[in-house]
mmCIF file of N, CA and C in Angstrom:
data_model
loop_
_atom_site.group_PDB
_atom_site.id
_atom_site.type_symbol
_atom_site.label_atom_id
_atom_site.label_comp_id
_atom_site.label_asym_id
_atom_site.label_seq_id
_atom_site.Cartn_x
_atom_site.Cartn_y
_atom_site.Cartn_z
ATOM 1 N N MET A 1 -26.936 3.199 10.078
ATOM 2 C CA MET A 1 -25.897 4.568 10.569
ATOM 3 C C MET A 1 -24.884 3.615 11.591
ATOM 4 N N VAL A 2 -25.234 2.865 12.433
ATOM 5 C CA VAL A 2 -24.338 1.916 12.990
ATOM 6 C C VAL A 2 -23.473 1.291 12.185
ATOM 7 N N LEU A 3 -23.671 0.826 11.110
ATOM 8 C CA LEU A 3 -22.696 -0.057 10.098
ATOM 9 C C LEU A 3 -21.820 0.919 9.624
ATOM 10 N N GLU A 4 -22.327 2.142 9.274
ATOM 11 C CA GLU A 4 -21.487 3.233 8.896
ATOM 12 C C GLU A 4 -20.486 3.255 9.853
ATOM 13 N N ALA A 5 -21.042 3.486 11.063
ATOM 14 C CA ALA A 5 -19.723 3.813 12.492
ATOM 15 C C ALA A 5 -19.125 2.843 12.550
ATOM 16 N N LEU A 6 -19.641 1.478 12.247
ATOM 17 C CA LEU A 6 -18.540 0.289 12.630
ATOM 18 C C LEU A 6 -17.781 0.176 11.495
ATOM 19 N N GLU A 7 -17.581 0.519 10.224
ATOM 20 C CA GLU A 7 -16.889 0.618 9.292
ATOM 21 C C GLU A 7 -15.774 1.771 9.481
ATOM 22 N N ARG A 8 -16.096 2.667 9.770
ATOM 23 C CA ARG A 8 -15.250 3.715 10.395
ATOM 24 C C ARG A 8 -14.269 3.258 11.078
ATOM 25 N N ILE A 9 -14.557 2.354 12.391
ATOM 26 C CA ILE A 9 -13.976 2.090 13.260
ATOM 27 C C ILE A 9 -12.927 1.066 12.674
ATOM 28 N N ARG A 10 -13.379 0.134 11.827
ATOM 29 C CA ARG A 10 -12.591 -0.928 11.297
ATOM 30 C C ARG A 10 -11.391 -0.474 10.214
ATOM 31 N N PHE A 11 -11.679 0.425 9.750
ATOM 32 C CA PHE A 11 -10.538 0.796 8.887
ATOM 33 C C PHE A 11 -10.077 2.486 9.046
ATOM 34 N N LYS A 12 -8.668 2.819 8.848
ATOM 35 C CA LYS A 12 -8.116 4.200 8.736
ATOM 36 C C LYS A 12 -6.913 4.126 7.947
ATOM 37 N N MET A 13 -6.946 5.166 7.470
ATOM 38 C CA MET A 13 -5.672 5.313 6.426
ATOM 39 C C MET A 13 -5.393 7.010 6.835
ATOM 40 N N GLU A 14 -3.670 6.679 6.366
ATOM 41 C CA GLU A 14 -3.178 8.026 6.537
ATOM 42 C C GLU A 14 -1.967 8.127 5.231
ATOM 43 N N VAL A 15 -2.284 9.316 4.579
ATOM 44 C CA VAL A 15 -1.147 9.243 3.449
ATOM 45 C C VAL A 15 -0.128 10.334 3.583
ATOM 46 N N THR A 16 0.948 10.313 3.367
ATOM 47 C CA THR A 16 2.110 11.143 3.729
ATOM 48 C C THR A 16 2.977 11.200 2.357
ATOM 49 N N TYR A 17 3.187 12.127 1.609
ATOM 50 C CA TYR A 17 4.031 12.182 0.579
ATOM 51 C C TYR A 17 5.390 12.906 0.787
ATOM 52 N N ILE A 18 6.527 11.860 0.496
ATOM 53 C CA ILE A 18 7.942 11.737 0.976
ATOM 54 C C ILE A 18 8.500 12.271 -0.626
ATOM 55 N N PRO A 19 8.823 13.631 -0.797
ATOM 56 C CA PRO A 19 9.253 14.128 -2.200
ATOM 57 C C PRO A 19 10.438 13.551 -2.372
ATOM 58 N N LYS A 20 11.509 13.247 -1.274
ATOM 59 C CA LYS A 20 13.076 12.792 -1.854
ATOM 60 C C LYS A 20 12.876 11.572 -2.472
ATOM 61 N N HIS A 21 12.080 10.584 -2.401
ATOM 62 C CA HIS A 21 11.571 9.448 -3.196
ATOM 63 C C HIS A 21 10.561 9.333 -3.952
ATOM 64 N N ARG A 22 9.618 10.582 -4.190
ATOM 65 C CA ARG A 22 8.585 10.629 -5.100
ATOM 66 C C ARG A 22 7.784 9.509 -4.662
ATOM 67 N N LEU A 23 7.528 9.368 -3.565
ATOM 68 C CA LEU A 23 6.663 8.197 -2.957
ATOM 69 C C LEU A 23 5.544 8.926 -2.045
ATOM 70 N N ILE A 24 4.643 8.077 -2.005
ATOM 71 C CA ILE A 24 3.276 8.240 -1.080
ATOM 72 C C ILE A 24 3.482 6.904 -0.237
ATOM 73 N N LEU A 25 3.566 7.442 1.003
ATOM 74 C CA LEU A 25 3.481 6.379 2.419
ATOM 75 C C LEU A 25 1.862 6.282 2.535
ATOM 76 N N VAL A 26 1.544 5.276 2.683
ATOM 77 C CA VAL A 26 -0.070 4.823 3.064
ATOM 78 C C VAL A 26 -0.064 4.097 3.959
ATOM 79 N N ARG A 27 -0.166 4.444 5.268
ATOM 80 C CA ARG A 27 -0.435 3.796 6.548
ATOM 81 C C ARG A 27 -1.860 3.334 6.798
ATOM 82 N N VAL A 28 -1.915 2.006 6.832
ATOM 83 C CA VAL A 28 -3.298 1.394 7.230
ATOM 84 C C VAL A 28 -3.404 1.076 8.391
ATOM 85 N N THR A 29 -4.595 1.203 8.774
ATOM 86 C CA THR A 29 -5.127 0.598 10.229
ATOM 87 C C THR A 29 -6.278 -0.050 10.164
ATOM 88 N N GLY A 30 -6.444 -1.283 10.605
ATOM 89 C CA GLY A 30 -7.612 -2.201 10.753
ATOM 90 C C GLY A 30 -7.615 -3.098 9.640
ATOM 91 N N GLU A 31 -8.926 -3.331 8.865
ATOM 92 C CA GLU A 31 -8.901 -4.288 8.207
ATOM 93 C C GLU A 31 -9.040 -4.037 6.693
ATOM 94 N N ILE A 32 -8.898 -4.542 5.480
ATOM 95 C CA ILE A 32 -8.647 -4.265 4.141
ATOM 96 C C ILE A 32 -9.692 -5.315 3.681
ATOM 97 N N ASP A 33 -10.714 -4.945 3.030
ATOM 98 C CA ASP A 33 -11.946 -5.603 2.361
ATOM 99 C C ASP A 33 -12.196 -5.159 1.183
ATOM 100 N N HIS A 34 -13.302 -5.287 0.831
ATOM 101 C CA HIS A 34 -13.884 -4.606 -0.578
ATOM 102 C C HIS A 34 -13.805 -3.510 -0.124
ATOM 103 N N HIS A 35 -14.523 -2.740 0.762
ATOM 104 C CA HIS A 35 -14.661 -1.440 1.114
ATOM 105 C C HIS A 35 -13.558 -0.414 1.285
ATOM 106 N N SER A 36 -12.634 -0.969 2.096
ATOM 107 C CA SER A 36 -11.710 -0.424 2.746
ATOM 108 C C SER A 36 -10.715 -0.294 1.262
ATOM 109 N N ALA A 37 -10.438 -1.421 0.567
ATOM 110 C CA ALA A 37 -9.497 -1.790 -0.542
ATOM 111 C C ALA A 37 -10.166 -0.554 -1.714
ATOM 112 N N GLU A 38 -11.287 -0.074 -1.862
ATOM 113 C CA GLU A 38 -11.961 0.883 -3.025
ATOM 114 C C GLU A 38 -11.423 2.154 -2.235
ATOM 115 N N SER A 39 -11.337 2.233 -0.989
ATOM 116 C CA SER A 39 -11.276 3.848 -0.697
ATOM 117 C C SER A 39 -9.678 4.122 -0.508
ATOM 118 N N ILE A 40 -8.872 3.008 -0.216
ATOM 119 C CA ILE A 40 -7.278 3.163 -0.486
ATOM 120 C C ILE A 40 -6.768 3.321 -1.907
ATOM 121 N N ARG A 41 -7.552 2.723 -2.924
ATOM 122 C CA ARG A 41 -7.523 2.766 -4.466
ATOM 123 C C ARG A 41 -7.863 4.480 -4.696
ATOM 124 N N ARG A 42 -9.050 4.931 -4.351
ATOM 125 C CA ARG A 42 -9.466 6.089 -4.923
ATOM 126 C C ARG A 42 -8.467 7.271 -4.123
ATOM 127 N N VAL A 43 -8.091 7.050 -2.862
ATOM 128 C CA VAL A 43 -7.098 8.155 -2.453
ATOM 129 C C VAL A 43 -5.796 8.121 -3.043
ATOM 130 N N THR A 44 -5.097 6.892 -2.981
ATOM 131 C CA THR A 44 -3.772 6.865 -3.764
ATOM 132 C C THR A 44 -3.740 7.031 -4.937
ATOM 133 N N GLU A 45 -4.608 7.137 -5.840
ATOM 134 C CA GLU A 45 -4.995 7.770 -7.292
ATOM 135 C C GLU A 45 -4.935 9.231 -7.245
ATOM 136 N N LYS A 46 -5.448 9.748 -6.407
ATOM 137 C CA LYS A 46 -5.732 11.093 -6.177
ATOM 138 C C LYS A 46 -4.480 11.993 -5.689
ATOM 139 N N GLU A 47 -3.784 11.533 -5.001
ATOM 140 C CA GLU A 47 -2.746 11.671 -4.497
ATOM 141 C C GLU A 47 -1.330 11.640 -5.312
ATOM 142 N N ILE A 48 -1.378 10.537 -6.163
ATOM 143 C CA ILE A 48 -0.458 10.351 -7.396
ATOM 144 C C ILE A 48 -0.673 11.205 -8.341
ATOM 145 N N ARG A 49 -1.844 11.797 -8.644
ATOM 146 C CA ARG A 49 -2.208 13.007 -9.376
ATOM 147 C C ARG A 49 -1.787 13.970 -9.098
ATOM 148 N N ARG A 50 -2.033 14.510 -7.673
ATOM 149 C CA ARG A 50 -1.741 15.818 -6.868
ATOM 150 C C ARG A 50 -0.193 16.026 -6.458
ATOM 151 N N THR A 51 0.632 14.956 -6.440
ATOM 152 C CA THR A 51 1.948 14.770 -6.003
ATOM 153 C C THR A 51 2.879 14.782 -7.044
ATOM 154 N N SER A 52 2.449 14.184 -8.120
ATOM 155 C CA SER A 52 3.400 13.438 -9.161
ATOM 156 C C SER A 52 4.238 12.523 -8.598
ATOM 157 N N ALA A 53 3.866 12.008 -7.232
ATOM 158 C CA ALA A 53 4.610 10.750 -7.107
ATOM 159 C C ALA A 53 4.347 9.518 -8.077
ATOM 160 N N ILE A 54 5.318 8.929 -7.984
ATOM 161 C CA ILE A 54 5.612 7.272 -8.759
ATOM 162 C C ILE A 54 5.747 6.051 -8.002
ATOM 163 N N ASN A 55 5.978 6.245 -6.864
ATOM 164 C CA ASN A 55 6.227 5.218 -6.083
ATOM 165 C C ASN A 55 5.127 5.170 -4.891
ATOM 166 N N ILE A 56 4.698 3.732 -4.457
ATOM 167 C CA ILE A 56 3.942 3.764 -3.181
ATOM 168 C C ILE A 56 4.405 2.907 -2.245
ATOM 169 N N ALA A 57 4.227 3.240 -1.158
ATOM 170 C CA ALA A 57 4.793 2.123 0.047
ATOM 171 C C ALA A 57 3.612 2.279 0.936
ATOM 172 N N PHE A 58 3.079 1.088 1.353
ATOM 173 C CA PHE A 58 2.008 0.497 2.198
ATOM 174 C C PHE A 58 2.399 -0.214 3.426
ATOM 175 N N ASP A 59 2.336 0.713 4.679
ATOM 176 C CA ASP A 59 2.506 0.380 5.797
ATOM 177 C C ASP A 59 1.433 -0.583 6.338
ATOM 178 N N PHE A 60 1.692 -1.714 6.552
ATOM 179 C CA PHE A 60 0.591 -2.698 6.806
ATOM 180 C C PHE A 60 0.979 -2.982 8.376
ATOM 181 N N GLY A 61 1.626 -2.344 9.202
ATOM 182 C CA GLY A 61 2.074 -2.662 10.699
ATOM 183 C C GLY A 61 0.597 -2.758 11.426
ATOM 184 N N SER A 62 -0.438 -2.037 11.207
ATOM 185 C CA SER A 62 -1.583 -1.984 11.907
ATOM 186 C C SER A 62 -2.614 -2.482 11.143
ATOM 187 N N VAL A 63 -2.369 -3.622 10.134
ATOM 188 C CA VAL A 63 -3.575 -3.835 9.527
ATOM 189 C C VAL A 63 -3.848 -5.570 10.397
ATOM 190 N N THR A 64 -5.102 -5.423 10.568
ATOM 191 C CA THR A 64 -5.516 -6.854 11.269
ATOM 192 C C THR A 64 -5.824 -8.025 10.352
ATOM 193 N N PHE A 65 -6.600 -7.601 9.310
ATOM 194 C CA PHE A 65 -6.854 -8.615 8.558
ATOM 195 C C PHE A 65 -7.137 -8.113 6.932
ATOM 196 N N MET A 66 -6.630 -8.929 5.823
ATOM 197 C CA MET A 66 -6.852 -8.703 4.791
ATOM 198 C C MET A 66 -7.331 -9.664 3.887
ATOM 199 N N ASP A 67 -8.194 -9.527 2.829
ATOM 200 C CA ASP A 67 -8.876 -10.555 1.695
ATOM 201 C C ASP A 67 -8.284 -10.250 0.621
ATOM 202 N N SER A 68 -8.965 -10.756 -0.462
ATOM 203 C CA SER A 68 -8.187 -11.050 -1.508
ATOM 204 C C SER A 68 -8.720 -9.712 -2.333
ATOM 205 N N SER A 69 -9.247 -8.729 -1.938
ATOM 206 C CA SER A 69 -9.683 -7.371 -2.350
ATOM 207 C C SER A 69 -8.484 -6.556 -1.965
ATOM 208 N N GLY A 70 -7.814 -6.747 -1.071
ATOM 209 C CA GLY A 70 -6.419 -6.417 -0.991
ATOM 210 C C GLY A 70 -5.349 -6.401 -1.896
ATOM 211 N N ILE A 71 -5.191 -7.797 -2.078
ATOM 212 C CA ILE A 71 -4.472 -8.304 -3.223
ATOM 213 C C ILE A 71 -4.722 -7.524 -4.735
ATOM 214 N N GLY A 72 -5.932 -7.550 -4.767
ATOM 215 C CA GLY A 72 -6.387 -6.756 -5.844
ATOM 216 C C GLY A 72 -6.002 -5.437 -6.043
ATOM 217 N N MET A 73 -6.257 -4.698 -4.769
ATOM 218 C CA MET A 73 -5.771 -3.221 -4.677
ATOM 219 C C MET A 73 -4.397 -2.981 -4.816
ATOM 220 N N ILE A 74 -3.234 -4.080 -4.268
ATOM 221 C CA ILE A 74 -1.941 -3.704 -4.367
ATOM 222 C C ILE A 74 -1.849 -3.915 -5.829
ATOM 223 N N ILE A 75 -2.302 -4.802 -6.576
ATOM 224 C CA ILE A 75 -1.847 -5.193 -7.775
ATOM 225 C C ILE A 75 -2.260 -4.091 -8.948
ATOM 226 N N GLY A 76 -3.360 -3.205 -8.450
ATOM 227 C CA GLY A 76 -3.955 -2.211 -9.305
ATOM 228 C C GLY A 76 -2.984 -1.068 -9.036
ATOM 229 N N ARG A 77 -2.403 -0.939 -7.630
ATOM 230 C CA ARG A 77 -1.306 0.074 -7.489
ATOM 231 C C ARG A 77 -0.101 -0.252 -8.155
ATOM 232 N N TYR A 78 0.197 -1.432 -8.427
ATOM 233 C CA TYR A 78 1.309 -1.857 -9.170
ATOM 234 C C TYR A 78 1.630 -1.572 -10.430
ATOM 235 N N LYS A 79 0.254 -1.621 -11.430
ATOM 236 C CA LYS A 79 -0.132 -1.389 -12.325
ATOM 237 C C LYS A 79 0.101 0.240 -12.679
ATOM 238 N N THR A 80 -0.346 0.818 -11.880
ATOM 239 C CA THR A 80 -0.392 2.352 -12.202
ATOM 240 C C THR A 80 0.991 2.792 -11.454
ATOM 241 N N ALA A 81 1.937 2.432 -10.535
ATOM 242 C CA ALA A 81 3.309 2.863 -10.264
ATOM 243 C C ALA A 81 4.003 2.646 -11.352
ATOM 244 N N SER A 82 3.845 1.031 -12.004
ATOM 245 C CA SER A 82 4.969 0.809 -13.018
ATOM 246 C C SER A 82 4.895 1.373 -14.291
ATOM 247 N N SER A 83 3.497 1.771 -14.615
ATOM 248 C CA SER A 83 3.554 2.853 -15.694
ATOM 249 C C SER A 83 3.952 4.002 -15.802
ATOM 250 N N LEU A 84 4.160 4.716 -14.270
ATOM 251 C CA LEU A 84 4.880 5.689 -14.347
ATOM 252 C C LEU A 84 6.363 5.837 -14.010
ATOM 253 N N GLY A 85 6.882 4.522 -14.070
ATOM 254 C CA GLY A 85 8.139 4.060 -13.999
ATOM 255 C C GLY A 85 8.434 3.871 -12.552
ATOM 256 N N GLY A 86 7.659 3.968 -11.677
ATOM 257 C CA GLY A 86 7.916 3.598 -9.959
ATOM 258 C C GLY A 86 7.338 2.139 -9.485
ATOM 259 N N SER A 87 7.321 2.095 -8.095
ATOM 260 C CA SER A 87 7.578 0.927 -7.764
ATOM 261 C C SER A 87 6.340 0.806 -6.304
ATOM 262 N N VAL A 88 6.012 -0.318 -5.998
ATOM 263 C CA VAL A 88 4.988 -0.608 -4.735
ATOM 264 C C VAL A 88 5.881 -1.076 -3.901
ATOM 265 N N ILE A 89 5.985 -0.570 -2.548
ATOM 266 C CA ILE A 89 6.561 -1.523 -1.498
ATOM 267 C C ILE A 89 5.555 -1.537 -0.334
ATOM 268 N N VAL A 90 5.213 -3.284 0.173
ATOM 269 C CA VAL A 90 4.535 -3.602 1.135
ATOM 270 C C VAL A 90 5.324 -4.065 2.329
ATOM 271 N N PHE A 91 5.053 -3.255 3.377
ATOM 272 C CA PHE A 91 6.185 -3.639 4.758
ATOM 273 C C PHE A 91 5.608 -3.674 6.001
ATOM 274 N N ASP A 92 6.174 -4.337 6.829
ATOM 275 C CA ASP A 92 5.545 -4.609 8.131
ATOM 276 C C ASP A 92 4.346 -5.205 8.142
ATOM 277 N N ALA A 93 4.045 -6.372 7.377
ATOM 278 C CA ALA A 93 2.545 -7.153 7.267
ATOM 279 C C ALA A 93 2.700 -8.148 8.353
ATOM 280 N N ASN A 94 1.578 -8.338 9.047
ATOM 281 C CA ASN A 94 1.792 -9.665 9.800
ATOM 282 C C ASN A 94 1.358 -11.154 9.533
ATOM 283 N N GLU A 95 1.408 -12.078 10.050
ATOM 284 C CA GLU A 95 1.572 -13.497 9.434
ATOM 285 C C GLU A 95 0.723 -13.528 8.253
ATOM 286 N N GLN A 96 -0.576 -13.475 8.790
ATOM 287 C CA GLN A 96 -1.978 -13.427 7.965
ATOM 288 C C GLN A 96 -1.764 -12.988 6.519
ATOM 289 N N VAL A 97 -1.409 -11.640 6.623
ATOM 290 C CA VAL A 97 -1.217 -10.928 5.180
ATOM 291 C C VAL A 97 -0.001 -11.470 4.631
ATOM 292 N N MET A 98 1.065 -11.711 5.408
ATOM 293 C CA MET A 98 2.032 -12.454 4.429
ATOM 294 C C MET A 98 1.830 -13.581 3.898
ATOM 295 N N ARG A 99 1.082 -14.321 4.263
ATOM 296 C CA ARG A 99 0.629 -15.622 3.969
ATOM 297 C C ARG A 99 -0.134 -15.871 2.792
ATOM 298 N N LEU A 100 -1.187 -14.668 2.776
ATOM 299 C CA LEU A 100 -1.968 -14.158 1.656
ATOM 300 C C LEU A 100 -1.037 -13.908 0.645
ATOM 301 N N MET A 101 -0.037 -12.911 0.943
ATOM 302 C CA MET A 101 0.572 -12.273 -0.219
ATOM 303 C C MET A 101 1.898 -13.187 -0.842
ATOM 304 N N ASP A 102 2.023 -14.268 -0.024
ATOM 305 C CA ASP A 102 2.905 -15.235 -0.383
ATOM 306 C C ASP A 102 2.075 -16.338 -1.433
ATOM 307 N N MET A 103 0.922 -16.636 -1.338
ATOM 308 C CA MET A 103 0.057 -17.395 -1.908
ATOM 309 C C MET A 103 -0.371 -16.927 -3.318
ATOM 310 N N SER A 104 -0.595 -15.667 -3.261
ATOM 311 C CA SER A 104 -1.090 -14.817 -4.554
ATOM 312 C C SER A 104 0.282 -14.676 -5.265
ATOM 313 N N GLY A 105 1.686 -14.636 -4.754
ATOM 314 C CA GLY A 105 2.445 -14.788 -5.783
ATOM 315 C C GLY A 105 3.054 -13.097 -5.947
ATOM 316 N N LEU A 106 2.520 -12.183 -4.928
ATOM 317 C CA LEU A 106 2.516 -10.728 -5.304
ATOM 318 C C LEU A 106 3.953 -10.290 -5.423
ATOM 319 N N SER A 107 4.705 -11.124 -4.688
ATOM 320 C CA SER A 107 6.516 -10.740 -4.264
ATOM 321 C C SER A 107 7.006 -10.699 -5.615
ATOM 322 N N ARG A 108 6.395 -11.364 -6.874
ATOM 323 C CA ARG A 108 6.956 -11.365 -7.995
ATOM 324 C C ARG A 108 6.740 -9.982 -8.819
ATOM 325 N N LEU A 109 5.922 -8.993 -8.358
ATOM 326 C CA LEU A 109 5.404 -7.783 -8.638
ATOM 327 C C LEU A 109 6.023 -6.638 -7.975
ATOM 328 N N VAL A 110 5.726 -7.094 -6.409
ATOM 329 C CA VAL A 110 5.672 -5.555 -5.604
ATOM 330 C C VAL A 110 6.916 -6.164 -4.603
ATOM 331 N N ILE A 111 7.798 -4.839 -4.075
ATOM 332 C CA ILE A 111 8.560 -5.298 -3.014
ATOM 333 C C ILE A 111 8.130 -5.562 -1.595
ATOM 334 N N ILE A 112 8.289 -6.875 -1.034
ATOM 335 C CA ILE A 112 7.845 -7.045 0.555
ATOM 336 C C ILE A 112 8.830 -6.916 1.362
ATOM 337 N N SER A 113 8.804 -6.243 2.403
ATOM 338 C CA SER A 113 9.959 -5.833 3.244
ATOM 339 C C SER A 113 9.404 -5.780 4.492
ATOM 340 N N ASP A 114 10.402 -5.595 5.611
ATOM 341 C CA ASP A 114 10.154 -5.658 7.199
ATOM 342 C C ASP A 114 9.861 -4.226 7.310
ATOM 343 N N THR A 115 10.596 -3.250 6.886
ATOM 344 C CA THR A 115 10.775 -1.907 6.977
ATOM 345 C C THR A 115 10.503 -1.376 5.817
ATOM 346 N N MET A 116 10.206 0.178 6.094
ATOM 347 C CA MET A 116 10.410 0.978 4.712
ATOM 348 C C MET A 116 11.509 1.051 4.109
ATOM 349 N N GLN A 117 12.729 1.235 4.832
ATOM 350 C CA GLN A 117 13.821 1.481 4.745
ATOM 351 C C GLN A 117 14.532 0.380 3.646
ATOM 352 N N LYS A 118 14.271 -0.645 4.159
ATOM 353 C CA LYS A 118 14.573 -1.900 3.510
ATOM 354 C C LYS A 118 14.155 -1.837 2.100
ATOM 355 N N GLY A 119 12.578 -1.440 2.291
ATOM 356 C CA GLY A 119 12.143 -1.368 0.628
ATOM 357 C C GLY A 119 12.413 -0.325 -0.245
ATOM 358 N N ILE A 120 12.830 0.809 0.474
ATOM 359 C CA ILE A 120 13.448 1.808 -0.688
ATOM 360 C C ILE A 120 14.723 1.340 -0.980
ATOM 361 N N THR A 121 15.698 0.476 -0.059
ATOM 362 C CA THR A 121 16.624 0.340 -0.614
ATOM 363 C C THR A 121 16.540 -1.074 -1.637
ATOM 364 N N ALA A 122 15.849 -1.947 -1.495
ATOM 365 C CA ALA A 122 15.650 -2.866 -2.585
ATOM 366 C C ALA A 122 15.047 -2.158 -3.586
ATOM 367 N N MET A 123 14.021 -1.294 -3.771
ATOM 368 C CA MET A 123 13.687 -0.331 -4.770
ATOM 369 C C MET A 123 14.760 0.302 -5.669
ATOM 370 N N LYS A 124 15.943 1.099 -4.875
ATOM 371 C CA LYS A 124 17.018 1.742 -5.414
ATOM 372 C C LYS A 124 17.861 0.457 -6.297
ATOM 373 N N LYS A 125 18.001 -0.556 -5.756
ATOM 374 C CA LYS A 125 18.774 -1.706 -6.096
ATOM 375 C C LYS A 125 18.434 -2.043 -7.660
ATOM 376 N N LEU A 126 16.912 -2.226 -7.312
ATOM 377 C CA LEU A 126 16.250 -2.667 -8.470
ATOM 378 C C LEU A 126 16.299 -1.608 -9.885
ATOM 379 N N ARG A 127 16.641 -0.330 -9.430
ATOM 380 C CA ARG A 127 16.558 0.720 -10.445
ATOM 381 C C ARG A 127 18.351 0.840 -10.784
ATOM 382 N N GLY A 128 18.845 0.188 -10.103
ATOM 383 C CA GLY A 128 20.476 0.447 -10.317
ATOM 384 C C GLY A 128 20.779 1.640 -9.804
ATOM 385 N N VAL A 129 20.373 2.333 -8.785
ATOM 386 C CA VAL A 129 20.714 3.349 -8.155
ATOM 387 C C VAL A 129 21.588 3.337 -7.064
ATOM 388 N N ASN A 130 22.670 4.009 -6.660
ATOM 389 C CA ASN A 130 23.564 3.734 -5.491
ATOM 390 C C ASN A 130 22.681 3.916 -4.318
ATOM 391 N N VAL A 131 23.051 3.259 -3.430
ATOM 392 C CA VAL A 131 22.143 3.301 -2.191
ATOM 393 C C VAL A 131 23.110 3.875 -0.927
#
């Protein structure tokens, strides 16, 4: 039970649907490891089905740690979004997370940005939509 309580403290997620952009915004707080990555996967897949969103934006401004499970989770969400004609944006990541994403080559697949708005602008440019 103590471990279970610690897991809850180390990870928190909030999901918001933004209809204008057919986008699910996932705000993550804490650590992204194997357990939390699986939770993020389950919740985002459920919300995509519920809302018919095609785009996913991850706010990593409060992420304190991420391992390779987080990279795998993002790649999985990229596959889902791209199969629907959408995109994935990751924004406001700290230096450690940015370094991990750079080493993995993730920027070839997803939009990595300082802010959500810059990410949305980049997404629209990729699709040829006037900004």
